[in-house]
Tab-separated table of C-alpha atoms in Angstrom:
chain	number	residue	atom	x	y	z
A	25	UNK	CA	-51.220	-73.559	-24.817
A	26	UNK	CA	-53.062	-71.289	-26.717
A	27	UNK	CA	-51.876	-67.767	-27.066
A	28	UNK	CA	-55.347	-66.302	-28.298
A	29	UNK	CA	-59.002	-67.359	-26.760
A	30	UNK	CA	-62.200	-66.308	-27.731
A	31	UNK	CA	-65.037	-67.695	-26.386
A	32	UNK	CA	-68.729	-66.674	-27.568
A	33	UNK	CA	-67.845	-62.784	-28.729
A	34	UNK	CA	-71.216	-60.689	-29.680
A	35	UNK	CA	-71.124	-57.295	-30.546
A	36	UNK	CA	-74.128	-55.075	-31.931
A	37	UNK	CA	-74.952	-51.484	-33.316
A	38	UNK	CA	-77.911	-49.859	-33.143
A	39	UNK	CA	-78.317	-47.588	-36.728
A	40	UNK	CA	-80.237	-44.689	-36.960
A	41	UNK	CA	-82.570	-44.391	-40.437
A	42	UNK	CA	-84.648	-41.763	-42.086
A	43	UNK	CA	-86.471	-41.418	-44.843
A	44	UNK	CA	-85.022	-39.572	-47.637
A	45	UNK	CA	-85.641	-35.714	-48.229
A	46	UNK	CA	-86.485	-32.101	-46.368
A	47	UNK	CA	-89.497	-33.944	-44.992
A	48	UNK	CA	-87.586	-37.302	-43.619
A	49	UNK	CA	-85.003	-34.853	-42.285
A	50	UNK	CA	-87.708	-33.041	-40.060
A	51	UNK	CA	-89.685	-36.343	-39.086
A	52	UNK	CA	-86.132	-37.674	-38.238
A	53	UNK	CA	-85.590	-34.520	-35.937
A	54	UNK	CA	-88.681	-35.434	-33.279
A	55	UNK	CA	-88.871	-39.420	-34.240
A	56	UNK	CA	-85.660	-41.568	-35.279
A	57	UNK	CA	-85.649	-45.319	-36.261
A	58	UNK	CA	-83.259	-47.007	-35.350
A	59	UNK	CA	-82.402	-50.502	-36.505
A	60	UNK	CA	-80.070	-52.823	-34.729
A	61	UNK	CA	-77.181	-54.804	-36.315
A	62	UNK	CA	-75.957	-58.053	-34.674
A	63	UNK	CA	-71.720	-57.671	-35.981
A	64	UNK	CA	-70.801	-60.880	-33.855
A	65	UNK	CA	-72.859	-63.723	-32.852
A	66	UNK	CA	-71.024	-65.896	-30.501
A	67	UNK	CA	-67.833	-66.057	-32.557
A	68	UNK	CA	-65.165	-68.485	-30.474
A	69	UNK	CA	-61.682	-69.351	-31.431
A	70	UNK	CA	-58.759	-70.714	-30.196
A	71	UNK	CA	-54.976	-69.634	-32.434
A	72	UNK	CA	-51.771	-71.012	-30.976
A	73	UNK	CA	-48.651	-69.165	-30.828
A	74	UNK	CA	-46.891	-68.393	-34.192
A	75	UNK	CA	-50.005	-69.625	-36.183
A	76	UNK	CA	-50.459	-67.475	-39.261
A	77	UNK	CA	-54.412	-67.657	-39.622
A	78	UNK	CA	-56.910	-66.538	-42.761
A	79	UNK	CA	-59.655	-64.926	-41.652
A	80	UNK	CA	-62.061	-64.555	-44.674
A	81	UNK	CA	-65.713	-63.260	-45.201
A	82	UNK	CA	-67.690	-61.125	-47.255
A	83	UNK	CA	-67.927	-57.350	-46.228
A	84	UNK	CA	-70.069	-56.833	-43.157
A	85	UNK	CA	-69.614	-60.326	-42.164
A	86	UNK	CA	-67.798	-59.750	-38.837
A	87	UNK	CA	-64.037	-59.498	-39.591
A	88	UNK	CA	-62.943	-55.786	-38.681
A	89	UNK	CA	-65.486	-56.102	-35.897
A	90	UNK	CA	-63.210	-59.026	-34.400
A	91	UNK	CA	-60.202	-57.596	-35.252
A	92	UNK	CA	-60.928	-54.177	-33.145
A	93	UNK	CA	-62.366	-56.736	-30.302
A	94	UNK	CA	-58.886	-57.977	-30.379
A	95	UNK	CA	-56.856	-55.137	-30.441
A	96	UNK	CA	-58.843	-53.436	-27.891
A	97	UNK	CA	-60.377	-50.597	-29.556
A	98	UNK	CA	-64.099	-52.069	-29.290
A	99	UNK	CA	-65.946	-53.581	-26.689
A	100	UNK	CA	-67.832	-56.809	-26.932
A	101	UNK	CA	-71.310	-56.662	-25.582
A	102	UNK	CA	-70.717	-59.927	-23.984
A	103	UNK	CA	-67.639	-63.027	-24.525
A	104	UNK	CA	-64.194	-64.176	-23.487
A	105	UNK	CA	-61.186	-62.799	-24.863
A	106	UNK	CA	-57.803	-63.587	-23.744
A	107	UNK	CA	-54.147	-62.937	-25.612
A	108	UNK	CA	-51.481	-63.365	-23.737
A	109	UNK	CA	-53.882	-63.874	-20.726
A	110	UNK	CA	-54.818	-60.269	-21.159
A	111	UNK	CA	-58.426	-59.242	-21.455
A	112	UNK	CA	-57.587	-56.314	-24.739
A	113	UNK	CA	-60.455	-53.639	-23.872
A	114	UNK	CA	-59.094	-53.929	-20.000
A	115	UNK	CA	-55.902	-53.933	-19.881
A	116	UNK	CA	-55.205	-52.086	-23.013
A	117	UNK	CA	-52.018	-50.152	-22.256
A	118	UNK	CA	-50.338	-53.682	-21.557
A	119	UNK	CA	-51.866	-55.185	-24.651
A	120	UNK	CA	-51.195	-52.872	-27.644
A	121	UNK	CA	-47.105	-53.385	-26.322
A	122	UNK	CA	-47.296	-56.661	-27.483
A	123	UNK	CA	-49.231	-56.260	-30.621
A	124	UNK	CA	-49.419	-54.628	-34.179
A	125	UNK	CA	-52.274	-53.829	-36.143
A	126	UNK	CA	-52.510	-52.648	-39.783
A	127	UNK	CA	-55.908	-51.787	-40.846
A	128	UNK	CA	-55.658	-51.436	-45.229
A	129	UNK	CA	-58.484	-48.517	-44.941
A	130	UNK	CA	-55.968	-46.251	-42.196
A	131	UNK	CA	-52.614	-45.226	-41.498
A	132	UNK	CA	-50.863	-44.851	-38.141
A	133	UNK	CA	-48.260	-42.413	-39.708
A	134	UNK	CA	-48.635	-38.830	-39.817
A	135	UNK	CA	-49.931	-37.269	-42.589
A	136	UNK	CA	-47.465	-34.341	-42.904
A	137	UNK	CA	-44.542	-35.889	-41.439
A	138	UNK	CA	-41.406	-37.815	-43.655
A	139	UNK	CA	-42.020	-41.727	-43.016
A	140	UNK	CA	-38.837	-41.966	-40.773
A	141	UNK	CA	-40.002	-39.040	-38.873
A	142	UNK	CA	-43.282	-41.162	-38.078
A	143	UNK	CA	-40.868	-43.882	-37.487
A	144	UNK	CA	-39.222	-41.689	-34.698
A	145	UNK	CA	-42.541	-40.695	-33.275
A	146	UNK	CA	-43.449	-44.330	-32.678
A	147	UNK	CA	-40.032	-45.888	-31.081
A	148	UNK	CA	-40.606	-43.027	-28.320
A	149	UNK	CA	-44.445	-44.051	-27.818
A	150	UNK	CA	-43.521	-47.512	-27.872
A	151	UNK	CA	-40.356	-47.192	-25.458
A	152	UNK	CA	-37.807	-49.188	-27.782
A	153	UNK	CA	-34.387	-48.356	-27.056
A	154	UNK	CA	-32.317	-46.527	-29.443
A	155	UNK	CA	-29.847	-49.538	-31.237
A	156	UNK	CA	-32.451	-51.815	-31.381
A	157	UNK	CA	-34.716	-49.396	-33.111
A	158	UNK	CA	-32.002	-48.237	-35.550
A	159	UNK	CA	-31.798	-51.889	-36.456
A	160	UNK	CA	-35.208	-52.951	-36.718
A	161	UNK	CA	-35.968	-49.715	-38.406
A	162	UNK	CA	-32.726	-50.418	-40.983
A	163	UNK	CA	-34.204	-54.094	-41.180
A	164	UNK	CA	-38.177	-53.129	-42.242
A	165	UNK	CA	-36.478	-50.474	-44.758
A	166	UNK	CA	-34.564	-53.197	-46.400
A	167	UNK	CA	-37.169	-56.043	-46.240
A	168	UNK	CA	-39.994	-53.569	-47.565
A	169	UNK	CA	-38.378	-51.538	-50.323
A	170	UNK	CA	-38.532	-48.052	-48.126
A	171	UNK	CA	-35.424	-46.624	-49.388
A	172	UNK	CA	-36.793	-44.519	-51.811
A	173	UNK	CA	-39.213	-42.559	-50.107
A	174	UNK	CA	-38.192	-42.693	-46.342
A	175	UNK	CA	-38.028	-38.945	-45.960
A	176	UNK	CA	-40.419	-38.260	-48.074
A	177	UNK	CA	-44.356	-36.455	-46.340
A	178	UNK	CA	-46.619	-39.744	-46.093
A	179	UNK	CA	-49.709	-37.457	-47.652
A	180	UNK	CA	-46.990	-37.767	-51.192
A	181	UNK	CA	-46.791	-41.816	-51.249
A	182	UNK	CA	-48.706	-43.756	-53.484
A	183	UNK	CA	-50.754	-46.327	-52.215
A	184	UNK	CA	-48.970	-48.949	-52.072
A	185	UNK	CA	-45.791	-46.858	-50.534
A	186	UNK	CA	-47.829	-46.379	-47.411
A	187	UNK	CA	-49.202	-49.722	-47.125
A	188	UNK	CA	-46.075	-51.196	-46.593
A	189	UNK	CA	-44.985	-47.937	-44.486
A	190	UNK	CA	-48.009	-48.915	-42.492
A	191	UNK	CA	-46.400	-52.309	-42.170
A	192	UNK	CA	-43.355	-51.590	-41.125
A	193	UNK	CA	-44.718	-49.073	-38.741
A	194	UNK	CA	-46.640	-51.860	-36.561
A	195	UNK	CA	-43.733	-53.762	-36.827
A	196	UNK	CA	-41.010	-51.718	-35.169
A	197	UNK	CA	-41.186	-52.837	-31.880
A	198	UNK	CA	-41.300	-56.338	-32.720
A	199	UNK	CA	-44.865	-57.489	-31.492
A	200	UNK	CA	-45.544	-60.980	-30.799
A	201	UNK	CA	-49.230	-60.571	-32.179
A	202	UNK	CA	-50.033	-59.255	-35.420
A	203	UNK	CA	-53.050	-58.010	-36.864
A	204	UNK	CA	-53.655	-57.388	-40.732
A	205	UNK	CA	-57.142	-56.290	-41.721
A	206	UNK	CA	-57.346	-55.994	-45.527
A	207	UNK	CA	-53.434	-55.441	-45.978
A	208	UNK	CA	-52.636	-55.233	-49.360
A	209	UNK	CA	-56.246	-53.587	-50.712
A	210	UNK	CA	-55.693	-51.846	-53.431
A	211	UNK	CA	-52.365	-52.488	-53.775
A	212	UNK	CA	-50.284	-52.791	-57.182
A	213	UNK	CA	-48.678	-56.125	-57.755
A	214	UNK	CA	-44.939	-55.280	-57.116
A	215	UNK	CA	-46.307	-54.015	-53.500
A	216	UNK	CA	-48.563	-56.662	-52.608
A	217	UNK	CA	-45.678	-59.416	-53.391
A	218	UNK	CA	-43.571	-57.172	-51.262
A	219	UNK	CA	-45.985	-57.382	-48.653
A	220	UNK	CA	-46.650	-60.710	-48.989
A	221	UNK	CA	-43.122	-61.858	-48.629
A	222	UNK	CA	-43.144	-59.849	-45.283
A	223	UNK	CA	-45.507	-61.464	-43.955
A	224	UNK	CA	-44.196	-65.030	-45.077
A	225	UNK	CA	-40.618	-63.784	-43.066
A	226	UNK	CA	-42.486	-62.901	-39.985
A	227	UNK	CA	-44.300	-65.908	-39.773
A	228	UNK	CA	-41.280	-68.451	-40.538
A	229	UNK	CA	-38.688	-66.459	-39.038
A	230	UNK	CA	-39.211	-64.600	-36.531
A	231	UNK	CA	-42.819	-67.018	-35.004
A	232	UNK	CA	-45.155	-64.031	-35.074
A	233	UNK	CA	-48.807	-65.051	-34.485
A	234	UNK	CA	-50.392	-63.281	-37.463
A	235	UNK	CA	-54.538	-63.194	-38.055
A	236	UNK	CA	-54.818	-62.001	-41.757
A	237	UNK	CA	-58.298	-61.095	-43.221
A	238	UNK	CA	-58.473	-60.488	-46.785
A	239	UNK	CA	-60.987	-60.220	-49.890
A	240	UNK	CA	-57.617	-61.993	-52.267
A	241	UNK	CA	-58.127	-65.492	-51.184
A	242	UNK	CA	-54.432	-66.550	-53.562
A	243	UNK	CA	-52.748	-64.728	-50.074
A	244	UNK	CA	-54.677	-67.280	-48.039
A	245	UNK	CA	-53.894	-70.337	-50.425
A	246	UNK	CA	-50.238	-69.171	-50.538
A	247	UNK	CA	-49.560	-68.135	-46.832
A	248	UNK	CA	-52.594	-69.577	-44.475
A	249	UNK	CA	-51.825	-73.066	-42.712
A	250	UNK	CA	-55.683	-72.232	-41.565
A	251	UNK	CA	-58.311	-70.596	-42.340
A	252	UNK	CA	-61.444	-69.597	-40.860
A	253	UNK	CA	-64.960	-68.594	-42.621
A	254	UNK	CA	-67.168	-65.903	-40.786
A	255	UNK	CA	-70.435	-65.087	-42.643
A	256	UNK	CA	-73.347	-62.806	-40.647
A	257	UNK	CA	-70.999	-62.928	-37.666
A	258	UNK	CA	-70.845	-66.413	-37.294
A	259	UNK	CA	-68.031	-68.731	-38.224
A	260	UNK	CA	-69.092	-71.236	-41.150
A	261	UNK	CA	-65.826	-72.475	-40.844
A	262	UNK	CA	-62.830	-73.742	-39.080
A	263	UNK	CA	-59.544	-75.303	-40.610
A	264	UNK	CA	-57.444	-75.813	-43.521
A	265	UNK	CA	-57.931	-75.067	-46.577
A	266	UNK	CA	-58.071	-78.686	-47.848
A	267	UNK	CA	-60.887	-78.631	-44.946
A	268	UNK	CA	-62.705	-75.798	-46.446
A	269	UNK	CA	-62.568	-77.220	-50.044
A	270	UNK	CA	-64.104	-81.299	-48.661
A	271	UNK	CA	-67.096	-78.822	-47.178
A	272	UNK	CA	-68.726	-78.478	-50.244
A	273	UNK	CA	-68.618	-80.804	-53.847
A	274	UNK	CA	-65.000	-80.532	-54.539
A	275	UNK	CA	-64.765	-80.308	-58.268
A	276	UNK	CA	-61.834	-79.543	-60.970
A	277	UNK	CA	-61.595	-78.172	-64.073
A	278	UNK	CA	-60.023	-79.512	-67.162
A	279	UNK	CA	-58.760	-77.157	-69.235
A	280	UNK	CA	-58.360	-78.303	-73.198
A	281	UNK	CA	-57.430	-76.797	-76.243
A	282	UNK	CA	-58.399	-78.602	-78.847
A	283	UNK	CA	-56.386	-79.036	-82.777
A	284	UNK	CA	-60.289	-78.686	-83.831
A	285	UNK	CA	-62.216	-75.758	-82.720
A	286	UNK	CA	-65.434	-77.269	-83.888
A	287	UNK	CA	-64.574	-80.590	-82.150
A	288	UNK	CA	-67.422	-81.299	-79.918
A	289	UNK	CA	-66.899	-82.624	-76.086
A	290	UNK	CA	-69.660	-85.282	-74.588
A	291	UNK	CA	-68.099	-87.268	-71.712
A	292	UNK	CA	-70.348	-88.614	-69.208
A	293	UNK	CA	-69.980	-87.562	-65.344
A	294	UNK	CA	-68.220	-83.625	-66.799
A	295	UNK	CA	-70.127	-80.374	-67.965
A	296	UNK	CA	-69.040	-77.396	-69.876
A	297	UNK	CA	-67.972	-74.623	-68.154
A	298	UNK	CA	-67.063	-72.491	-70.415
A	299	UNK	CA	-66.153	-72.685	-73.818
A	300	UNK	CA	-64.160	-70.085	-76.490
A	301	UNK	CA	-63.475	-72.040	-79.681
A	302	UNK	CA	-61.467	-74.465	-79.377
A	303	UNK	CA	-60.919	-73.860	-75.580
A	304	UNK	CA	-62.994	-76.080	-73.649
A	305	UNK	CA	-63.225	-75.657	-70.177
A	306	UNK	CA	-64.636	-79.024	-68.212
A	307	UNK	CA	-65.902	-79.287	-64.918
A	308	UNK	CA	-65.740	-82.616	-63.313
A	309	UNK	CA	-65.980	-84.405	-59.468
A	310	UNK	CA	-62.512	-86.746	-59.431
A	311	UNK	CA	-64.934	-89.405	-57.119
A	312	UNK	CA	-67.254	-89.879	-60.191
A	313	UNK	CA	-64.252	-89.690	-63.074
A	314	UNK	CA	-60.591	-89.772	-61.793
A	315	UNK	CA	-58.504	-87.070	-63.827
A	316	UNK	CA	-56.080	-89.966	-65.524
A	317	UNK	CA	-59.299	-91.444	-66.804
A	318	UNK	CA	-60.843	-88.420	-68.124
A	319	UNK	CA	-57.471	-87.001	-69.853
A	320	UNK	CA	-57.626	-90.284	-71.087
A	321	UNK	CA	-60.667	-90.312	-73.015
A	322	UNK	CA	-60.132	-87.298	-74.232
A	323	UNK	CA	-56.630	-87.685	-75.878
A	324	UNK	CA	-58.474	-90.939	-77.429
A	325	UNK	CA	-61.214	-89.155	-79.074
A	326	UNK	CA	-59.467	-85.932	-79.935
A	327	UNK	CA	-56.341	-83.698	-80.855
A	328	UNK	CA	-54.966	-82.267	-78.446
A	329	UNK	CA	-52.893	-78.545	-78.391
A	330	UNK	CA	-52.360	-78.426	-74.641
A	331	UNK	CA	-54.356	-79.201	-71.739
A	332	UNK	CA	-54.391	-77.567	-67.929
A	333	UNK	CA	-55.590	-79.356	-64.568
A	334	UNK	CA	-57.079	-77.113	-61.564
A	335	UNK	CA	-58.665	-77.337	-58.637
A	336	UNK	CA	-61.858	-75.141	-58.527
A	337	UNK	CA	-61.073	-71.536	-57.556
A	338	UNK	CA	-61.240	-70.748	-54.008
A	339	UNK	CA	-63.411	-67.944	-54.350
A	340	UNK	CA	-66.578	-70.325	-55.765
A	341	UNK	CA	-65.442	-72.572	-52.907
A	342	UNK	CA	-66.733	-69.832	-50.351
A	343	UNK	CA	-69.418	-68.716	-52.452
A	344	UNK	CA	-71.056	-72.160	-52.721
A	345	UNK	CA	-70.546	-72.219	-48.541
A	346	UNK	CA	-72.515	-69.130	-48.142
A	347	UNK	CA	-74.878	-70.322	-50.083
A	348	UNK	CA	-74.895	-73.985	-48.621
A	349	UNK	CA	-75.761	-72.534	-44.834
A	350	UNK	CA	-77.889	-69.753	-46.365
A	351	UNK	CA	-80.122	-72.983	-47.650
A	352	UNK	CA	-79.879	-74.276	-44.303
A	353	UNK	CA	-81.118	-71.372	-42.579
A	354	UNK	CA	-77.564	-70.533	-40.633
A	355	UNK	CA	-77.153	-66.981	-42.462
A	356	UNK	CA	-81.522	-66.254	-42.230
């Protein structure tokens, strides 16, 4: 049973444009182009309950559109949404009881207000009766690192104070369904870990369906058991991350430092990354040279300091998919 559905999702914007200066401004006044922007095109998933899902993509590709579609605060031009067997734009009151959203660009606290006092404001919106509050309240406080600043006007916190204010703010009334667009954006690293941790609890603990989107793809390696690709409002694709990584040539890198600097490197079936010295950095496909082998030749021909196996970053993984459908005409 799946506790989100989407099914075929499109959503478009019409922009205006005008042609810069005094004399674009006027033209624009009794003729405006407009140009029209396709966010979704036929986006479909399926997310079972307590799945924690990555949702990844480059900006404008589709994410905060889908997000918003889910929450309820947009409108799909056409599609099948379901959470909860809900339809979010339609029955939104219902909805947003059950869910939390945490957008990294806003805050749902008020600006003037001590964090607690925001914290107040939002138990009476949301209904939750008064021990269970205190308790869930005392709980985020704890689990966050709020102490310090509770009473303290949100428009003083730092960043990363209010992100995870923001957190625990969507979290008070203990939604089944959790949004995070861009969560920990900006953040320093002592916040992000905190938030990061959070979300780890949630997930294993307490079996809250969480759809995370994110530019810091080590949050999707570390907390994602899936992860989907959108690019140009389409999703490239679907799975984990193992999946993602056997979509395109799955190479590794062999890090080496060498007792010689001016030692030079010439194995067959690896290239040079990168080199500094008597760093070498080798790039390799395990199906054409297994790693054993390869150390192997190495340590027979050379001297070696210390050496460091990886699999290639993420980040070139999804670059080298955009790039792979863009050469098949998906992203045109």
């Amino acid at each position: 049973m799946y506790q989100i559905l989407v099914e075929n999702l499109t959503k478009t914007y019409r922009v205006s444009e005008r042609a810069p200066g005094w004399r674009g401004a006027m033209r624009g006044l009794v003729s405006r182009k407009t140009r029209v922007i396709s966010a979704l095109r036929g986006v479909s998933f399926r997310i079972g309950q307590g799945d924690l899902v990555g949702y990844i993509g480059p900006n404008g590709a589709g994410k905060s559109t889908t997000v918003k579609a889910l929450s309820g605060i947009l409108v799909p031009d056409s599609g099948r949404c379901l959470i909860d067997g809900r339809v979010p734009w339609e029955d939104r009151i219902a909805h947003v009881a059950r869910i939390g959203v945490v957008f990294g660009q806003r805050t749902q606290l008020w600006w003037d207000l001590p964090v607690v006092e925001s914290f107040d404001l939002l138990r009476d919106m949301y209904r939750v009766p008064g021990r269970d509050y205190r308790s869930r309240r005392d709980e985020l406080v704890q689990r966050l690192g709020l102490e310090g600043f509770l009473y303290q006007p949100v428009r003083q916190l730092s960043l990363g104070q209010r992100m995870r204010s923001d957190l625990a703010a969507a979290l008070l009334h203990r939604p089944g369904v959790l949004f995070l667009d861009e969560p920990t954006i900006g953040l320093d690293a002592v916040s992000k870990l905190a938030v990061r941790e959070c979300i780890r609890d949630l997930h294993q603990r307490d079996g809250v369906t969480i759809i995370l989107t994110t530019h810091d793809l080590d949050e999707i390696e570390a907390l994602c058991q899936r992860v989907m690709v959108i690019g140009d409002g389409r999703i490239l694709s679907d799975g984990t991350v193992r999946d993602l990584r056997r979509q395109v040539r799955d190479e590794r890198l062999l890090t080496i430092d060498l007792c010689n600097p001016e030692a030079t490197i010439d194995i067959p079936s690896t290239r040079i990354a990168r080199r500094e010295g008597g760093r070498v950095v080798l790039r390799f496909d395990p199906e054409e040279i297994p790693a054993a082998e390869l150390i192997r030749r190495i340590t027979a021909q050379h001297e070696i300091e210390d050496l460091f196996l990886e699999s290639t970053p993420i980040e070139e993984i999804v670059a080298n998919l955009y790039a792979k459908h863009t050469a098949e005409g998906v992203l045109l």
